Amino acid sequence: MAIADIPEYAHLTDSDVEALGAELDAIRADIEADRGERDARYLRNTIRLQRGLEVTGRALTVGARKRSMWWAGATTLGLAKIVENMELGHNVMHGQWDWMNDPEVHSTSWEWDNTGPSAHWKHTHNFIHHKYTNVLGMDDDVGYGLLRVTRDQRWKPFNLGNLFYNTALAALFEYGIAAQHLELGKKRKTPEAKAELRRDITDVGTKIARQVGKDYVVYPALVGAVTRSPEAARKTATANLLANIMRNFWTNAVIFCGHFPDGAEKFTKFDLKDETQGQWYLRQMLGSANFRSGPVLGFMSGNLSYQIEHHIFPDLPSNRLAEISVRVQALCEKYDLPYTTGSFPVQYAKSWRTMAKLSLPNKYLRATSDDAPETASEKRFRGEGESRLTPVVDAGTGRRRGLRTAIAENRSRLRARVSA
Amino acid sequence: MGWRERFEAPVAGVAGSSGGKWARAALARVTTPLLPDDYLHLVNPLWSARELRGRIVSVTPVTSDSATIVVRPGWGFSFDYHPGQYIGIGVLVDGRWTWRSYSLTSEPDSSRDAGTVSITVKAMPEGFLSSHLVNGLTPGTVVRLAAPAGEFVLPDPLPAKLLFVTAGSGVTPIMSMLRMMRRRRQRVDAILVHSAPDAADVLFAGELREIDDSGLVEVKLRLTQSDGRLDSAALAELVPDLTEREVWACGPGGFIEMVTSTFEQAGRSDHLHIERFALERGEAGAQGGTVTFGRGGKQIEADGAATLLEAGEKAGVLMPFGCRMGICQSCVVMLDKGAVRDLRNGAEHVEGERIQTCVSAAAGDCTLDV
């Protein structure tokens, strides 16, 4: 069963966790003190680029009857939607740019180009997911109530379709996100709860109508009227469809790379009231995973290639996560904590591999939920009867021997056993 | 909801003529969830009615530490303001929009003709933004504006006997009133008592002299460095018939208290209209204060350690909240007045900023839009 005792799992004492928290607080303070014109310019340029891409994409699809223009328009619009979704929508709604005190790029006023209303998403994502990150039964992002992504979730025959569901979810991701807030599986007993659901459904319905109306009715009709060609109108609609699907697949992939590759840990329910700031940081670090990125990939993922840093500091500007990651890696080194990262294809493939494995019942799987690639617990280190709570400082190197070393030792033991 | 409301829904919060509104509402179907303005202002920063904007036309020194700033507002700005009202002005400094409110010193008729409004700003010793406005602002700069607001205005028609009592830059809203009276040739029995430290500090000294000479208003200057501070007795001496007058007073807190008690003692509070100029900032390092929840008007005393979210809940206000630890931004509300402090890092936030109530505490008296 997933991690129950986070400090024990991390091989840290309470004072270690507090010290780690203090170091992270210092990073936050440094970045906050340094925010300024340079960051504001980055955001303004991003907005200009995004709106430029959007206008270009829409303009290109006027000629969508020509195959080359159709592709050019659809991909440009798809890129515009990706930037809008990731670097703008996601990050603005996290309050990363609230410090600018600009009413147009403020978490309270931003509405994104997605079928889910911003207000709904801020609740399911900013509050539920970022507070209860990877806590089973509390963070709905663990499988979205649809996918089996950890051995901690009991297998049901429904899970045989895991790979299919995720393909469908990826293609229709924006609708999945829109539905997530409604928690349709939940029973509502009180009249207030029922009224709230009705209100939420109206909000989602209105937003979907506007989004669908724009991409598949109004804009194609405009193009059709301008070119006097029903064919062009149809082609515009399909180009918009491709742009949306492109964006949906990409955002889904980036998000899955953040929490479902090997090494992104899950946690059992516990009393969050008692969690200190240091313990919260530690949970964010263990529960998230990065992928390596240069400036372009980083930008296109809304800098969620730095998912670990984003989860530690969800409201610090995305353009600072790269420099923060250098300092977080140094901390991981110091406390001998794993820093889960890899190339984008590898991290994404790992999350698909997990979903493929977990479509099967546990009896066909080798690892247990205490020692599996996608979920582990402190029990994996208790095997030989000894508790390894306390970190050991290696007398020879002076280096702390903690979680990272313990995982590596586990792995080499396993390898030895397999080859024997 | 009727079809018309539904059609106009995307531009419901946007100012402008009904024709322009309809065009925007139609275009918004293509640009949704953005408004056409979000694209247009990238071409010209003034082409947005979603957020009022303006461009600085000129910055003219009035005294050694004050200047009149003339602003040309962009789309959606209405010149139907009343003399005595203030506007919010937001200026970009180090990537941050910093907001303050200032009384308009222009008057509506000439504003409409010129397409500009003006404010007169005095650089405060610790006023970071006021100093920037007076000394650092260059013509051409784009600023943000909040629509004219405020109850500190003259009735129409004017009362037969008027008295203005001002101190320092408290004369600015009165200036707009005087200019309108002059332009509209509204003659009544009016007196202005204005206090300033010395002659060099008197805002609009030349114009006030002209107004006095023309007989529009009798202007009585009080130079506090030589004449001493204005108090009730001095005021009664300067204006023997002050209890017969309808009074408009503007100035710093202590000055307003003096004026208020003068008219209270005379049983004339109903005839006194007051405006505290600039913002009454909590003293530096203030801890706690009275928190007012603007929409319902509820109030509660909060100490410097209680979060505003807790204070609001204790006062029985329906506060928005989420994570209660500063992650999720669900609890963010507008700080309408006063100052608050972020408990995590001690950073102070002032009016015109949106603040997280779950990690902020009162730093002096404050008012929240909730």
PDB file of N, CA and C in Angstrom, chain A residues 168-208:
ATOM      1  N   ALA A 168      -8.746   7.608 -25.584  1.00  0.00           N
ATOM      2  CA  ALA A 168      -9.951   8.425 -25.742  1.00  0.00           C
ATOM      3  C   ALA A 168      -9.859   9.676 -24.868  1.00  0.00           C
ATOM      4  N   LEU A 169      -9.391   9.479 -23.638  1.00  0.00           N
ATOM      5  CA  LEU A 169      -9.266  10.620 -22.719  1.00  0.00           C
ATOM      6  C   LEU A 169      -8.325  11.670 -23.292  1.00  0.00           C
ATOM      7  N   ALA A 170      -7.206  11.203 -23.867  1.00  0.00           N
ATOM      8  CA  ALA A 170      -6.229  12.135 -24.419  1.00  0.00           C
ATOM      9  C   ALA A 170      -6.837  12.943 -25.558  1.00  0.00           C
ATOM     10  N   ALA A 171      -7.584  12.271 -26.429  1.00  0.00           N
ATOM     11  CA  ALA A 171      -8.160  12.969 -27.580  1.00  0.00           C
ATOM     12  C   ALA A 171      -9.210  13.976 -27.144  1.00  0.00           C
ATOM     13  N   LEU A 172      -9.970  13.616 -26.104  1.00  0.00           N
ATOM     14  CA  LEU A 172     -11.077  14.471 -25.654  1.00  0.00           C
ATOM     15  C   LEU A 172     -10.744  15.112 -24.320  1.00  0.00           C
ATOM     16  N   PHE A 173      -9.451  15.340 -24.077  1.00  0.00           N
ATOM     17  CA  PHE A 173      -9.009  15.713 -22.737  1.00  0.00           C
ATOM     18  C   PHE A 173      -9.754  16.921 -22.180  1.00  0.00           C
ATOM     19  N   GLU A 174      -9.991  17.925 -23.037  1.00  0.00           N
ATOM     20  CA  GLU A 174     -10.637  19.130 -22.514  1.00  0.00           C
ATOM     21  C   GLU A 174     -12.040  18.821 -21.994  1.00  0.00           C
ATOM     22  N   TYR A 175     -12.710  17.834 -22.599  1.00  0.00           N
ATOM     23  CA  TYR A 175     -14.043  17.481 -22.113  1.00  0.00           C
ATOM     24  C   TYR A 175     -13.946  16.679 -20.816  1.00  0.00           C
ATOM     25  N   GLY A 176     -12.889  15.868 -20.729  1.00  0.00           N
ATOM     26  CA  GLY A 176     -12.654  15.136 -19.488  1.00  0.00           C
ATOM     27  C   GLY A 176     -12.437  16.087 -18.332  1.00  0.00           C
ATOM     28  N   ILE A 177     -11.625  17.127 -18.584  1.00  0.00           N
ATOM     29  CA  ILE A 177     -11.351  18.130 -17.553  1.00  0.00           C
ATOM     30  C   ILE A 177     -12.645  18.872 -17.191  1.00  0.00           C
ATOM     31  N   ALA A 178     -13.462  19.152 -18.217  1.00  0.00           N
ATOM     32  CA  ALA A 178     -14.720  19.873 -17.971  1.00  0.00           C
ATOM     33  C   ALA A 178     -15.651  19.036 -17.103  1.00  0.00           C
ATOM     34  N   ALA A 179     -15.651  17.711 -17.338  1.00  0.00           N
ATOM     35  CA  ALA A 179     -16.558  16.839 -16.587  1.00  0.00           C
ATOM     36  C   ALA A 179     -16.026  16.551 -15.192  1.00  0.00           C
ATOM     37  N   GLN A 180     -14.699  16.653 -15.038  1.00  0.00           N
ATOM     38  CA  GLN A 180     -14.077  16.258 -13.774  1.00  0.00           C
ATOM     39  C   GLN A 180     -14.684  16.988 -12.579  1.00  0.00           C
ATOM     40  N   HIS A 181     -14.915  18.287 -12.754  1.00  0.00           N
ATOM     41  CA  HIS A 181     -15.410  19.092 -11.647  1.00  0.00           C
ATOM     42  C   HIS A 181     -16.811  18.663 -11.210  1.00  0.00           C
ATOM     43  N   LEU A 182     -17.574  18.104 -12.170  1.00  0.00           N
ATOM     44  CA  LEU A 182     -18.971  17.768 -11.861  1.00  0.00           C
ATOM     45  C   LEU A 182     -19.081  16.550 -10.951  1.00  0.00           C
ATOM     46  N   GLU A 183     -18.023  15.738 -10.886  1.00  0.00           N
ATOM     47  CA  GLU A 183     -18.009  14.525 -10.059  1.00  0.00           C
ATOM     48  C   GLU A 183     -19.313  13.766 -10.238  1.00  0.00           C
ATOM     49  N   LEU A 184     -19.558  13.368 -11.496  1.00  0.00           N
ATOM     50  CA  LEU A 184     -20.855  12.797 -11.824  1.00  0.00           C
ATOM     51  C   LEU A 184     -21.139  11.498 -11.080  1.00  0.00           C
ATOM     52  N   GLY A 185     -20.071  10.811 -10.646  1.00  0.00           N
ATOM     53  CA  GLY A 185     -20.286   9.556  -9.929  1.00  0.00           C
ATOM     54  C   GLY A 185     -20.775   9.753  -8.496  1.00  0.00           C
ATOM     55  N   LYS A 186     -20.660  11.017  -8.018  1.00  0.00           N
ATOM     56  CA  LYS A 186     -20.988  11.268  -6.613  1.00  0.00           C
ATOM     57  C   LYS A 186     -22.492  11.385  -6.404  1.00  0.00           C
ATOM     58  N   LYS A 187     -22.980  10.774  -5.311  1.00  0.00           N
ATOM     59  CA  LYS A 187     -24.414  10.879  -4.989  1.00  0.00           C
ATOM     60  C   LYS A 187     -24.672  12.227  -4.326  1.00  0.00           C
ATOM     61  N   ARG A 188     -25.744  12.891  -4.741  1.00  0.00           N
ATOM     62  CA  ARG A 188     -26.096  14.156  -4.109  1.00  0.00           C
ATOM     63  C   ARG A 188     -27.423  14.020  -3.418  1.00  0.00           C
ATOM     64  N   LYS A 189     -27.403  14.256  -2.120  1.00  0.00           N
ATOM     65  CA  LYS A 189     -28.620  14.018  -1.344  1.00  0.00           C
ATOM     66  C   LYS A 189     -29.348  15.313  -1.013  1.00  0.00           C
ATOM     67  N   THR A 190     -28.597  16.335  -0.568  1.00  0.00           N
ATOM     68  CA  THR A 190     -29.282  17.551  -0.120  1.00  0.00           C
ATOM     69  C   THR A 190     -29.748  18.383  -1.319  1.00  0.00           C
ATOM     70  N   PRO A 191     -30.804  19.182  -1.122  1.00  0.00           N
ATOM     71  CA  PRO A 191     -31.270  20.060  -2.203  1.00  0.00           C
ATOM     72  C   PRO A 191     -30.179  21.044  -2.632  1.00  0.00           C
ATOM     73  N   GLU A 192     -29.351  21.497  -1.662  1.00  0.00           N
ATOM     74  CA  GLU A 192     -28.280  22.445  -2.001  1.00  0.00           C
ATOM     75  C   GLU A 192     -27.290  21.796  -2.970  1.00  0.00           C
ATOM     76  N   ALA A 193     -26.935  20.549  -2.649  1.00  0.00           N
ATOM     77  CA  ALA A 193     -25.969  19.848  -3.493  1.00  0.00           C
ATOM     78  C   ALA A 193     -26.528  19.651  -4.893  1.00  0.00           C
ATOM     79  N   LYS A 194     -27.829  19.360  -4.939  1.00  0.00           N
ATOM     80  CA  LYS A 194     -28.447  19.155  -6.265  1.00  0.00           C
ATOM     81  C   LYS A 194     -28.480  20.463  -7.053  1.00  0.00           C
ATOM     82  N   ALA A 195     -28.817  21.546  -6.357  1.00  0.00           N
ATOM     83  CA  ALA A 195     -28.872  22.853  -7.021  1.00  0.00           C
ATOM     84  C   ALA A 195     -27.476  23.251  -7.513  1.00  0.00           C
ATOM     85  N   GLU A 196     -26.460  22.937  -6.697  1.00  0.00           N
ATOM     86  CA  GLU A 196     -25.102  23.281  -7.087  1.00  0.00           C
ATOM     87  C   GLU A 196     -24.708  22.521  -8.352  1.00  0.00           C
ATOM     88  N   LEU A 197     -25.066  21.258  -8.393  1.00  0.00           N
ATOM     89  CA  LEU A 197     -24.751  20.464  -9.578  1.00  0.00           C
ATOM     90  C   LEU A 197     -25.438  21.044 -10.812  1.00  0.00           C
ATOM     91  N   ARG A 198     -26.710  21.426 -10.640  1.00  0.00           N
ATOM     92  CA  ARG A 198     -27.425  22.015 -11.781  1.00  0.00           C
ATOM     93  C   ARG A 198     -26.722  23.271 -12.274  1.00  0.00           C
ATOM     94  N   ARG A 199     -26.280  24.115 -11.322  1.00  0.00           N
ATOM     95  CA  ARG A 199     -25.573  25.351 -11.680  1.00  0.00           C
ATOM     96  C   ARG A 199     -24.282  25.029 -12.433  1.00  0.00           C
ATOM     97  N   ASP A 200     -23.551  24.053 -11.882  1.00  0.00           N
ATOM     98  CA  ASP A 200     -22.273  23.687 -12.514  1.00  0.00           C
ATOM     99  C   ASP A 200     -22.488  23.155 -13.924  1.00  0.00           C
ATOM    100  N   ILE A 201     -23.550  22.333 -14.079  1.00  0.00           N
ATOM    101  CA  ILE A 201     -23.817  21.773 -15.407  1.00  0.00           C
ATOM    102  C   ILE A 201     -24.162  22.895 -16.385  1.00  0.00           C
ATOM    103  N   THR A 202     -24.940  23.879 -15.920  1.00  0.00           N
ATOM    104  CA  THR A 202     -25.258  25.027 -16.783  1.00  0.00           C
ATOM    105  C   THR A 202     -23.981  25.758 -17.189  1.00  0.00           C
ATOM    106  N   ASP A 203     -23.083  25.975 -16.217  1.00  0.00           N
ATOM    107  CA  ASP A 203     -21.836  26.679 -16.525  1.00  0.00           C
ATOM    108  C   ASP A 203     -21.014  25.924 -17.559  1.00  0.00           C
ATOM    109  N   VAL A 204     -20.881  24.612 -17.355  1.00  0.00           N
ATOM    110  CA  VAL A 204     -20.111  23.811 -18.308  1.00  0.00           C
ATOM    111  C   VAL A 204     -20.794  23.844 -19.668  1.00  0.00           C
ATOM    112  N   GLY A 205     -22.125  23.699 -19.654  1.00  0.00           N
ATOM    113  CA  GLY A 205     -22.873  23.688 -20.911  1.00  0.00           C
ATOM    114  C   GLY A 205     -22.675  24.980 -21.686  1.00  0.00           C
ATOM    115  N   THR A 206     -22.742  26.096 -20.971  1.00  0.00           N
ATOM    116  CA  THR A 206     -22.564  27.396 -21.625  1.00  0.00           C
ATOM    117  C   THR A 206     -21.169  27.495 -22.223  1.00  0.00           C
ATOM    118  N   LYS A 207     -20.176  27.072 -21.440  1.00  0.00           N
ATOM    119  CA  LYS A 207     -18.794  27.182 -21.925  1.00  0.00           C
ATOM    120  C   LYS A 207     -18.591  26.272 -23.137  1.00  0.00           C
ATOM    121  N   ILE A 208     -19.092  25.040 -23.054  1.00  0.00           N
ATOM    122  CA  ILE A 208     -18.935  24.115 -24.188  1.00  0.00           C
ATOM    123  C   ILE A 208     -19.618  24.700 -25.422  1.00  0.00           C
TER     124      ILE A 208
END
